[in-house]
Coordinates of C-alpha atoms and ligand atoms in Angstrom, one line a residue:
M62 CA -187.0 26.8 -123.2
V63 CA -190.5 26.4 -124.4
C64 CA -191.5 23.7 -127.0
K65 CA -192.9 25.6 -130.0
N66 CA -195.1 22.3 -131.1
C67 CA -196.4 21.4 -127.5
G68 CA -195.9 24.3 -125.4
A69 CA -194.0 22.2 -122.6
N70 CA -191.3 24.0 -120.6
V71 CA -188.1 22.0 -121.3
G72 CA -184.5 22.5 -120.1
K73 CA -181.9 24.0 -122.4
E74 CA -179.9 21.0 -122.5
Y75 CA -182.7 19.3 -124.9
R76 CA -182.1 19.5 -128.5
L77 CA -185.7 17.5 -129.0
C78 CA -188.6 18.0 -126.9
P79 CA -188.9 15.0 -124.6
Y80 CA -192.8 15.1 -124.7
C81 CA -193.4 15.4 -128.4
M82 CA -189.9 14.7 -130.1
S83 CA -190.0 17.6 -132.2
E84 CA -187.0 19.6 -132.8
L85 CA -186.5 22.8 -130.3
E86 CA -185.2 26.0 -132.0
Y87 CA -182.6 28.1 -130.2
P88 CA -182.2 31.2 -131.6
E89 CA -178.5 31.5 -130.3
N90 CA -177.7 28.3 -132.4
K91 CA -178.1 30.3 -135.8
A92 CA -175.8 32.8 -134.6
E93 CA -173.1 30.4 -133.8
Q94 CA -173.2 28.9 -137.3
Q95 CA -171.6 31.8 -139.0
P96 CA -168.4 31.9 -137.6
I97 CA -168.0 28.1 -138.4
I98 CA -168.7 28.6 -142.1
I99 CA -166.2 31.7 -142.4
Q100 CA -163.7 29.4 -140.7
N101 CA -164.2 26.6 -143.2
I102 CA -163.7 29.0 -146.2
I103 CA -160.3 30.2 -144.5
N104 CA -159.3 26.5 -143.9
N105 CA -160.4 25.6 -147.5
Q106 CA -158.1 28.2 -149.1
P107 CA -154.9 26.4 -148.7
N108 CA -156.5 23.4 -150.2
V109 CA -157.4 25.3 -153.1
A110 CA -153.8 26.4 -153.8
T111 CA -152.3 22.9 -153.4
S112 CA -155.0 21.3 -155.7
A113 CA -153.9 23.5 -158.6
P114 CA -152.4 21.4 -161.5
P115 CA -148.6 21.2 -161.0
T116 CA -146.6 23.5 -163.5
V117 CA -144.2 21.5 -165.7
S118 CA -140.6 21.9 -165.1
N119 CA -138.7 23.9 -167.8
H120 CA -135.7 21.5 -167.3
Q121 CA -137.5 18.7 -169.0
L122 CA -138.6 21.0 -172.0
C123 CA -134.9 22.1 -172.9
S124 CA -132.5 20.9 -175.3
P125 CA -129.7 18.6 -174.0
K126 CA -127.1 20.9 -176.3
D127 CA -125.1 23.2 -174.1
K128 CA -125.8 27.0 -174.5
S129 CA -122.4 28.5 -174.0
M130 CA -121.0 26.0 -176.6
A131 CA -123.7 27.1 -179.1
L132 CA -123.1 30.6 -178.4
I133 CA -119.2 30.5 -178.7
L134 CA -119.7 28.4 -181.9
C135 CA -122.2 31.3 -183.3
V136 CA -119.9 34.1 -182.5
V137 CA -116.9 32.3 -184.0
L138 CA -118.2 30.5 -186.8
G139 CA -121.8 31.7 -187.1
M140 CA -121.3 33.0 -190.8
L141 CA -120.5 29.4 -191.6
G142 CA -123.8 28.3 -189.7
A143 CA -121.4 26.0 -187.2
H144 CA -124.3 26.8 -184.3
C145 CA -127.0 25.4 -186.6
F146 CA -125.0 22.1 -187.3
Y147 CA -124.5 22.0 -183.6
A148 CA -128.2 22.4 -183.0
G149 CA -128.9 19.7 -185.2
K150 CA -130.4 21.7 -188.1
A151 CA -128.0 20.7 -191.1
G152 CA -130.2 22.6 -193.7
M153 CA -130.2 25.6 -191.9
G154 CA -126.4 25.3 -191.6
I155 CA -125.9 24.6 -195.2
L156 CA -128.0 27.8 -195.9
Y157 CA -125.8 29.9 -193.5
L158 CA -122.5 28.4 -195.0
F159 CA -123.7 29.6 -198.6
T160 CA -125.0 33.1 -197.6
G161 CA -122.6 34.1 -194.9
G162 CA -125.4 33.5 -192.0
L163 CA -128.0 34.9 -194.2
F164 CA -125.9 38.1 -195.1
G165 CA -125.0 38.6 -191.5
I166 CA -128.6 39.2 -190.3
G167 CA -129.5 35.7 -189.4
W168 CA -126.1 35.3 -187.5
I169 CA -126.6 38.5 -185.5
V170 CA -130.0 37.4 -184.6
D171 CA -128.8 34.0 -183.5
I172 CA -126.3 35.1 -181.5
I173 CA -129.2 37.3 -179.5
R174 CA -131.5 34.4 -179.3
I175 CA -128.8 31.9 -178.0
A176 CA -128.0 34.7 -175.5
A177 CA -131.5 35.0 -174.6
G178 CA -132.2 31.4 -174.3
S179 CA -134.9 31.2 -177.2
Y180 CA -132.7 29.4 -179.9
T181 CA -134.1 25.9 -180.4
D182 CA -132.6 22.7 -181.6
S183 CA -133.9 20.4 -184.4
H184 CA -136.5 19.2 -182.0
G185 CA -137.8 22.6 -181.4
L186 CA -136.5 22.6 -177.7
P187 CA -135.0 25.7 -176.5
I188 CA -131.0 25.6 -175.8
K189 CA -130.6 27.0 -172.4
Ligands
ZN255 ZN1 -192.9 19.4 -127.7

């Protein structure tokens, strides 16, 4: 290895020239750096996945009301708004009581919505 600064012939084990203390340039060092960079990118990928924000559990965003209970009430007494009262929506229940489940349309829609798990209680939480 020849020092570029002072021209002294030094051994390969030196990183700095022992005569002028300037940094020795080994061309093979640059080639070795590339695989290390690629390895770092591969190693960083699992970290990126785990650092993603944790998904909020659907369990915490569900109504405490029982879905099968709401479905039975809706099928049997849905025309009278029983499932609305069960879900805590008294106003809707009274409306269903006087209109026969919105003339049967609201009743059918609610059966589908309860079965699909998209029917919500008075707090807007889905009954699942
Ligand atoms: Zn030198």
